Amino acid sequence: MTLTATKPLSMTEAIENRRSIRKFVQEPMNQDDLQDILRLASLAPTANNVQPTRFAVIQNKELQARLQEAAYNQGQVTSAPAVIVVYSDMEDFLQSAEETVHPNMGEEQIKTRAAGLRSNFEGQDVAQRGQWGLTQANIAFGFLMLAARGKGYDSVPMLGFDPEKVKELLGLPQHVQFAGMLPIGHRAEEGFPHHRHNVERISTFY
């Protein structure tokens, strides 16, 4: 199958041309493009470099059909060639904090830094630190949409799904927090043009 050619966009073009697309061209995603989109999203900033964001990438049509049921039967889940579920996992971070510390710091500094990071969160309960991690995953979710559009792909951010059913389908632990679900592919429709408040309506200058 010949895949639709993609044209890289500038950041301005990616932002201005992004649309919420719910009908996609029926073709598999280029896997090199998909890997690069995930790589770019992983570069999103994260406080203290904690990096709690995780990506569940679904390209299995049977599983997508079950995800569609969990998403109140929204058709974009199966129309898209891929669906990326973005979530945060702070408990995984606590178990692997050393991996988030820059290797150039040296073994002793890595241990000290990781211990300090753990102490910042171990006084919180699972829900509290999970909510903190979610704010980091939300940043990555935005990066993911722009990375996809920048490489010529389209998407639609989704929060309309049953989180417990999605956890069950993907085998995720109860403590994870979802930033959203992102069907992604090439658009088979143009989508609606932007309708946003102007800068003066939403900004206060001090």
PDB file of C-alpha atoms in Angstrom:
ATOM      1  CA  MET A   1       0.000   0.000   0.000  1.00  0.00           C
ATOM      2  CA  THR A   2       1.291   3.464  -0.898  1.00  0.00           C
ATOM      3  CA  LEU A   3       1.155   5.769   2.101  1.00  0.00           C
ATOM      4  CA  THR A   4      -0.014   9.346   1.756  1.00  0.00           C
ATOM      5  CA  ALA A   5       2.947  11.693   1.486  1.00  0.00           C
ATOM      6  CA  THR A   6       3.474  14.023   4.414  1.00  0.00           C
ATOM      7  CA  LYS A   7       4.742  17.578   4.204  1.00  0.00           C
ATOM      8  CA  PRO A   8       6.537  18.942   7.271  1.00  0.00           C
ATOM      9  CA  LEU A   9       5.054  22.170   8.585  1.00  0.00           C
ATOM     10  CA  SER A  10       6.594  25.054  10.472  1.00  0.00           C
ATOM     11  CA  MET A  11       5.527  25.457  14.103  1.00  0.00           C
ATOM     12  CA  THR A  12       3.307  28.406  13.168  1.00  0.00           C
ATOM     13  CA  GLU A  13       1.681  26.395  10.374  1.00  0.00           C
ATOM     14  CA  ALA A  14       1.189  23.412  12.681  1.00  0.00           C
ATOM     15  CA  ILE A  15      -0.595  25.547  15.268  1.00  0.00           C
ATOM     16  CA  GLU A  16      -2.702  27.534  12.821  1.00  0.00           C
ATOM     17  CA  ASN A  17      -3.643  24.536  10.633  1.00  0.00           C
ATOM     18  CA  ARG A  18      -4.398  22.031  13.364  1.00  0.00           C
ATOM     19  CA  ARG A  19      -8.006  20.830  13.322  1.00  0.00           C
ATOM     20  CA  SER A  20      -9.899  18.254  15.343  1.00  0.00           C
ATOM     21  CA  ILE A  21     -10.301  15.493  12.760  1.00  0.00           C
ATOM     22  CA  ARG A  22     -12.667  12.571  13.297  1.00  0.00           C
ATOM     23  CA  LYS A  23     -12.492  10.823   9.907  1.00  0.00           C
ATOM     24  CA  PHE A  24      -9.156   9.519   8.683  1.00  0.00           C
ATOM     25  CA  VAL A  25      -7.707   8.090   5.480  1.00  0.00           C
ATOM     26  CA  GLN A  26      -7.793   4.303   5.728  1.00  0.00           C
ATOM     27  CA  GLU A  27      -4.089   3.480   5.612  1.00  0.00           C
ATOM     28  CA  PRO A  28      -1.535   2.410   8.216  1.00  0.00           C
ATOM     29  CA  MET A  29       0.738   5.011   9.743  1.00  0.00           C
ATOM     30  CA  ASN A  30       4.322   5.280   8.612  1.00  0.00           C
ATOM     31  CA  GLN A  31       6.119   3.742  11.590  1.00  0.00           C
ATOM     32  CA  ASP A  32       9.175   5.978  11.281  1.00  0.00           C
ATOM     33  CA  ASP A  33       6.908   9.017  11.446  1.00  0.00           C
ATOM     34  CA  LEU A  34       5.087   7.579  14.434  1.00  0.00           C
ATOM     35  CA  GLN A  35       8.341   6.952  16.288  1.00  0.00           C
ATOM     36  CA  ASP A  36       9.522  10.490  15.559  1.00  0.00           C
ATOM     37  CA  ILE A  37       6.236  12.008  16.728  1.00  0.00           C
ATOM     38  CA  LEU A  38       6.581  10.150  20.025  1.00  0.00           C
ATOM     39  CA  ARG A  39      10.227  11.202  20.304  1.00  0.00           C
ATOM     40  CA  LEU A  40       9.297  14.856  19.821  1.00  0.00           C
ATOM     41  CA  ALA A  41       6.485  14.605  22.369  1.00  0.00           C
ATOM     42  CA  SER A  42       8.904  13.071  24.864  1.00  0.00           C
ATOM     43  CA  LEU A  43      10.972  16.273  24.695  1.00  0.00           C
ATOM     44  CA  ALA A  44       8.179  18.207  26.427  1.00  0.00           C
ATOM     45  CA  PRO A  45       9.424  19.958  29.567  1.00  0.00           C
ATOM     46  CA  THR A  46       8.773  18.315  32.904  1.00  0.00           C
ATOM     47  CA  ALA A  47       9.393  19.796  36.357  1.00  0.00           C
ATOM     48  CA  ASN A  48      12.574  18.428  37.958  1.00  0.00           C
ATOM     49  CA  ASN A  49      12.892  16.223  34.867  1.00  0.00           C
ATOM     50  CA  VAL A  50      10.615  13.697  36.586  1.00  0.00           C
ATOM     51  CA  GLN A  51       9.237  12.457  33.245  1.00  0.00           C
ATOM     52  CA  PRO A  52       6.073  10.658  34.436  1.00  0.00           C
ATOM     53  CA  THR A  53       4.391  10.715  30.997  1.00  0.00           C
ATOM     54  CA  ARG A  54       3.736   7.392  29.267  1.00  0.00           C
ATOM     55  CA  PHE A  55       2.321   6.617  25.809  1.00  0.00           C
ATOM     56  CA  ALA A  56       0.169   3.585  25.017  1.00  0.00           C
ATOM     57  CA  VAL A  57       0.177   3.232  21.219  1.00  0.00           C
ATOM     58  CA  ILE A  58      -2.661   1.155  19.788  1.00  0.00           C
ATOM     59  CA  GLN A  59      -2.687   0.045  16.154  1.00  0.00           C
ATOM     60  CA  ASN A  60      -4.640  -3.173  16.643  1.00  0.00           C
ATOM     61  CA  LYS A  61      -8.110  -2.886  15.105  1.00  0.00           C
ATOM     62  CA  GLU A  62      -9.694  -5.355  17.499  1.00  0.00           C
ATOM     63  CA  LEU A  63      -8.383  -3.440  20.505  1.00  0.00           C
ATOM     64  CA  GLN A  64      -9.397  -0.143  18.906  1.00  0.00           C
ATOM     65  CA  ALA A  65     -12.946  -1.456  18.579  1.00  0.00           C
ATOM     66  CA  ARG A  66     -12.995  -2.214  22.291  1.00  0.00           C
ATOM     67  CA  LEU A  67     -11.532   1.196  23.060  1.00  0.00           C
ATOM     68  CA  GLN A  68     -14.292   2.744  20.966  1.00  0.00           C
ATOM     69  CA  GLU A  69     -16.845   1.048  23.219  1.00  0.00           C
ATOM     70  CA  ALA A  70     -15.034   2.497  26.249  1.00  0.00           C
ATOM     71  CA  ALA A  71     -15.124   5.906  24.527  1.00  0.00           C
ATOM     72  CA  TYR A  72     -18.918   5.911  24.263  1.00  0.00           C
ATOM     73  CA  ASN A  73     -18.761   4.613  20.681  1.00  0.00           C
ATOM     74  CA  GLN A  74     -17.011   7.631  19.179  1.00  0.00           C
ATOM     75  CA  GLY A  75     -16.113   6.638  15.623  1.00  0.00           C
ATOM     76  CA  GLN A  76     -12.736   8.372  15.408  1.00  0.00           C
ATOM     77  CA  VAL A  77     -11.218   5.688  17.630  1.00  0.00           C
ATOM     78  CA  THR A  78     -11.539   3.069  14.906  1.00  0.00           C
ATOM     79  CA  SER A  79     -11.322   5.443  11.937  1.00  0.00           C
ATOM     80  CA  ALA A  80      -7.755   6.426  12.846  1.00  0.00           C
ATOM     81  CA  PRO A  81      -4.863   4.104  11.983  1.00  0.00           C
ATOM     82  CA  ALA A  82      -3.386   4.693  15.440  1.00  0.00           C
ATOM     83  CA  VAL A  83      -4.620   5.795  18.841  1.00  0.00           C
ATOM     84  CA  ILE A  84      -2.218   7.116  21.472  1.00  0.00           C
ATOM     85  CA  VAL A  85      -3.352   7.082  25.086  1.00  0.00           C
ATOM     86  CA  VAL A  86      -1.322   9.550  27.138  1.00  0.00           C
ATOM     87  CA  TYR A  87      -1.083   9.017  30.871  1.00  0.00           C
ATOM     88  CA  SER A  88       1.138   9.736  33.854  1.00  0.00           C
ATOM     89  CA  ASP A  89       2.596   7.126  36.180  1.00  0.00           C
ATOM     90  CA  MET A  90       4.212   8.666  39.240  1.00  0.00           C
ATOM     91  CA  GLU A  91       4.584   5.306  40.977  1.00  0.00           C
ATOM     92  CA  ASP A  92       6.765   4.119  38.115  1.00  0.00           C
ATOM     93  CA  PHE A  93       8.832   7.282  38.538  1.00  0.00           C
ATOM     94  CA  LEU A  94       9.342   6.582  42.234  1.00  0.00           C
ATOM     95  CA  GLN A  95      10.674   3.127  41.425  1.00  0.00           C
ATOM     96  CA  SER A  96      13.028   4.373  38.708  1.00  0.00           C
ATOM     97  CA  ALA A  97      13.974   7.914  39.764  1.00  0.00           C
ATOM     98  CA  GLU A  98      17.644   7.290  38.978  1.00  0.00           C
ATOM     99  CA  GLU A  99      16.758   7.015  35.282  1.00  0.00           C
ATOM    100  CA  THR A 100      15.567  10.637  35.224  1.00  0.00           C
ATOM    101  CA  VAL A 101      18.865  12.074  36.517  1.00  0.00           C
ATOM    102  CA  HIS A 102      21.405  13.122  33.897  1.00  0.00           C
ATOM    103  CA  PRO A 103      24.108  10.429  33.615  1.00  0.00           C
ATOM    104  CA  ASN A 104      26.867  13.053  33.494  1.00  0.00           C
ATOM    105  CA  MET A 105      26.255  13.814  37.167  1.00  0.00           C
ATOM    106  CA  GLY A 106      28.133  10.719  38.234  1.00  0.00           C
ATOM    107  CA  GLU A 107      27.018   7.750  40.335  1.00  0.00           C
ATOM    108  CA  GLU A 108      26.982   9.409  43.757  1.00  0.00           C
ATOM    109  CA  GLN A 109      25.195  12.544  42.586  1.00  0.00           C
ATOM    110  CA  ILE A 110      22.656  10.420  40.745  1.00  0.00           C
ATOM    111  CA  LYS A 111      21.857   8.539  43.955  1.00  0.00           C
ATOM    112  CA  THR A 112      21.626  11.762  45.958  1.00  0.00           C
ATOM    113  CA  ARG A 113      19.469  13.508  43.384  1.00  0.00           C
ATOM    114  CA  ALA A 114      17.130  10.512  43.021  1.00  0.00           C
ATOM    115  CA  ALA A 115      16.739  10.267  46.804  1.00  0.00           C
ATOM    116  CA  GLY A 116      15.886  13.963  46.943  1.00  0.00           C
ATOM    117  CA  LEU A 117      13.286  13.603  44.206  1.00  0.00           C
ATOM    118  CA  ARG A 118      11.678  10.665  45.988  1.00  0.00           C
ATOM    119  CA  SER A 119      11.516  12.592  49.256  1.00  0.00           C
ATOM    120  CA  ASN A 120       9.594  15.355  47.485  1.00  0.00           C
ATOM    121  CA  PHE A 121       6.732  12.982  46.701  1.00  0.00           C
ATOM    122  CA  GLU A 122       6.764  10.161  49.233  1.00  0.00           C
ATOM    123  CA  GLY A 123       5.038  12.426  51.787  1.00  0.00           C
ATOM    124  CA  GLN A 124       2.068  12.737  49.432  1.00  0.00           C
ATOM    125  CA  ASP A 125      -0.561  10.103  48.906  1.00  0.00           C
ATOM    126  CA  VAL A 126      -0.919   8.328  45.563  1.00  0.00           C
ATOM    127  CA  ALA A 127      -3.744  10.593  44.391  1.00  0.00           C
ATOM    128  CA  GLN A 128      -1.857  13.814  45.232  1.00  0.00           C
ATOM    129  CA  ARG A 129       1.316  12.902  43.401  1.00  0.00           C
ATOM    130  CA  GLY A 130      -0.744  11.402  40.597  1.00  0.00           C
ATOM    131  CA  GLN A 131      -2.435  14.762  40.073  1.00  0.00           C
ATOM    132  CA  TRP A 132       0.964  16.483  40.016  1.00  0.00           C
ATOM    133  CA  GLY A 133       2.178  14.013  37.411  1.00  0.00           C
ATOM    134  CA  LEU A 134      -0.916  14.631  35.322  1.00  0.00           C
ATOM    135  CA  THR A 135       0.009  18.300  34.923  1.00  0.00           C
ATOM    136  CA  GLN A 136       3.275  17.117  33.348  1.00  0.00           C
ATOM    137  CA  ALA A 137       1.501  14.657  31.046  1.00  0.00           C
ATOM    138  CA  ASN A 138      -0.860  17.409  29.906  1.00  0.00           C
ATOM    139  CA  ILE A 139       2.129  19.382  28.599  1.00  0.00           C
ATOM    140  CA  ALA A 140       3.337  16.331  26.677  1.00  0.00           C
ATOM    141  CA  PHE A 141      -0.165  15.825  25.276  1.00  0.00           C
ATOM    142  CA  GLY A 142      -0.032  19.288  23.708  1.00  0.00           C
ATOM    143  CA  PHE A 143       3.429  18.594  22.316  1.00  0.00           C
ATOM    144  CA  LEU A 144       2.141  15.326  20.856  1.00  0.00           C
ATOM    145  CA  MET A 145      -0.618  17.054  18.885  1.00  0.00           C
ATOM    146  CA  LEU A 146       1.752  19.675  17.508  1.00  0.00           C
ATOM    147  CA  ALA A 147       4.429  17.099  16.680  1.00  0.00           C
ATOM    148  CA  ALA A 148       1.851  15.101  14.734  1.00  0.00           C
ATOM    149  CA  ARG A 149       0.583  18.137  12.845  1.00  0.00           C
ATOM    150  CA  GLY A 150       4.108  19.333  12.187  1.00  0.00           C
ATOM    151  CA  LYS A 151       4.806  16.065  10.369  1.00  0.00           C
ATOM    152  CA  GLY A 152       1.619  16.382   8.326  1.00  0.00           C
ATOM    153  CA  TYR A 153      -0.705  14.219  10.434  1.00  0.00           C
ATOM    154  CA  ASP A 154      -3.992  15.060  12.095  1.00  0.00           C
ATOM    155  CA  SER A 155      -5.573  14.145  15.384  1.00  0.00           C
ATOM    156  CA  VAL A 156      -8.399  14.846  17.786  1.00  0.00           C
ATOM    157  CA  PRO A 157      -7.898  15.125  21.565  1.00  0.00           C
ATOM    158  CA  MET A 158     -10.367  13.061  23.556  1.00  0.00           C
ATOM    159  CA  LEU A 159     -11.371  13.032  27.210  1.00  0.00           C
ATOM    160  CA  GLY A 160     -14.722  11.354  26.610  1.00  0.00           C
ATOM    161  CA  PHE A 161     -14.018   7.807  27.748  1.00  0.00           C
ATOM    162  CA  ASP A 162     -14.423   5.585  30.787  1.00  0.00           C
ATOM    163  CA  PRO A 163     -10.989   5.619  32.453  1.00  0.00           C
ATOM    164  CA  GLU A 164     -11.582   2.412  34.384  1.00  0.00           C
ATOM    165  CA  LYS A 165     -12.490   0.501  31.238  1.00  0.00           C
ATOM    166  CA  VAL A 166      -9.443   1.883  29.417  1.00  0.00           C
ATOM    167  CA  LYS A 167      -7.173   0.840  32.287  1.00  0.00           C
ATOM    168  CA  GLU A 168      -8.642  -2.639  32.119  1.00  0.00           C
ATOM    169  CA  LEU A 169      -8.274  -2.906  28.340  1.00  0.00           C
ATOM    170  CA  LEU A 170      -4.654  -1.735  28.380  1.00  0.00           C
ATOM    171  CA  GLY A 171      -3.642  -3.551  31.535  1.00  0.00           C
ATOM    172  CA  LEU A 172      -2.712  -0.321  33.316  1.00  0.00           C
ATOM    173  CA  PRO A 173      -2.487   0.022  37.112  1.00  0.00           C
ATOM    174  CA  GLN A 174      -5.225   1.836  38.979  1.00  0.00           C
ATOM    175  CA  HIS A 175      -3.036   4.748  40.029  1.00  0.00           C
ATOM    176  CA  VAL A 176      -2.307   6.120  36.527  1.00  0.00           C
ATOM    177  CA  GLN A 177      -3.886   9.418  35.474  1.00  0.00           C
ATOM    178  CA  PHE A 178      -5.038  10.046  31.888  1.00  0.00           C
ATOM    179  CA  ALA A 179      -4.167  13.208  29.992  1.00  0.00           C
ATOM    180  CA  GLY A 180      -6.282  12.004  27.084  1.00  0.00           C
ATOM    181  CA  MET A 181      -6.692   9.753  24.089  1.00  0.00           C
ATOM    182  CA  LEU A 182      -5.441  10.850  20.663  1.00  0.00           C
ATOM    183  CA  PRO A 183      -6.596   9.209  17.416  1.00  0.00           C
ATOM    184  CA  ILE A 184      -4.014  10.116  14.774  1.00  0.00           C
ATOM    185  CA  GLY A 185      -3.647   9.751  11.004  1.00  0.00           C
ATOM    186  CA  HIS A 186      -4.169  11.636   7.744  1.00  0.00           C
ATOM    187  CA  ARG A 187      -7.385  13.626   7.524  1.00  0.00           C
ATOM    188  CA  ALA A 188     -10.253  12.434   5.352  1.00  0.00           C
ATOM    189  CA  GLU A 189     -12.205  15.616   6.142  1.00  0.00           C
ATOM    190  CA  GLU A 190     -11.257  19.236   6.658  1.00  0.00           C
ATOM    191  CA  GLY A 191     -12.743  19.682  10.104  1.00  0.00           C
ATOM    192  CA  PHE A 192     -14.105  22.928  11.494  1.00  0.00           C
ATOM    193  CA  PRO A 193     -12.116  26.177  11.297  1.00  0.00           C
ATOM    194  CA  HIS A 194     -10.893  27.720  14.522  1.00  0.00           C
ATOM    195  CA  HIS A 195     -13.289  29.844  16.564  1.00  0.00           C
ATOM    196  CA  ARG A 196     -11.359  31.289  19.494  1.00  0.00           C
ATOM    197  CA  HIS A 197     -11.508  34.333  21.747  1.00  0.00           C
ATOM    198  CA  ASN A 198      -9.162  37.080  20.636  1.00  0.00           C
ATOM    199  CA  VAL A 199      -6.059  37.898  22.621  1.00  0.00           C
ATOM    200  CA  GLU A 200      -7.654  40.935  24.265  1.00  0.00           C
ATOM    201  CA  ARG A 201     -10.517  38.793  25.602  1.00  0.00           C
ATOM    202  CA  ILE A 202      -8.287  36.251  27.342  1.00  0.00           C
ATOM    203  CA  SER A 203      -5.222  38.282  28.333  1.00  0.00           C
ATOM    204  CA  THR A 204      -4.543  40.732  31.137  1.00  0.00           C
ATOM    205  CA  PHE A 205      -1.289  42.700  30.936  1.00  0.00           C
ATOM    206  CA  TYR A 206       0.378  43.945  34.106  1.00  0.00           C
TER     207      TYR A 206
END
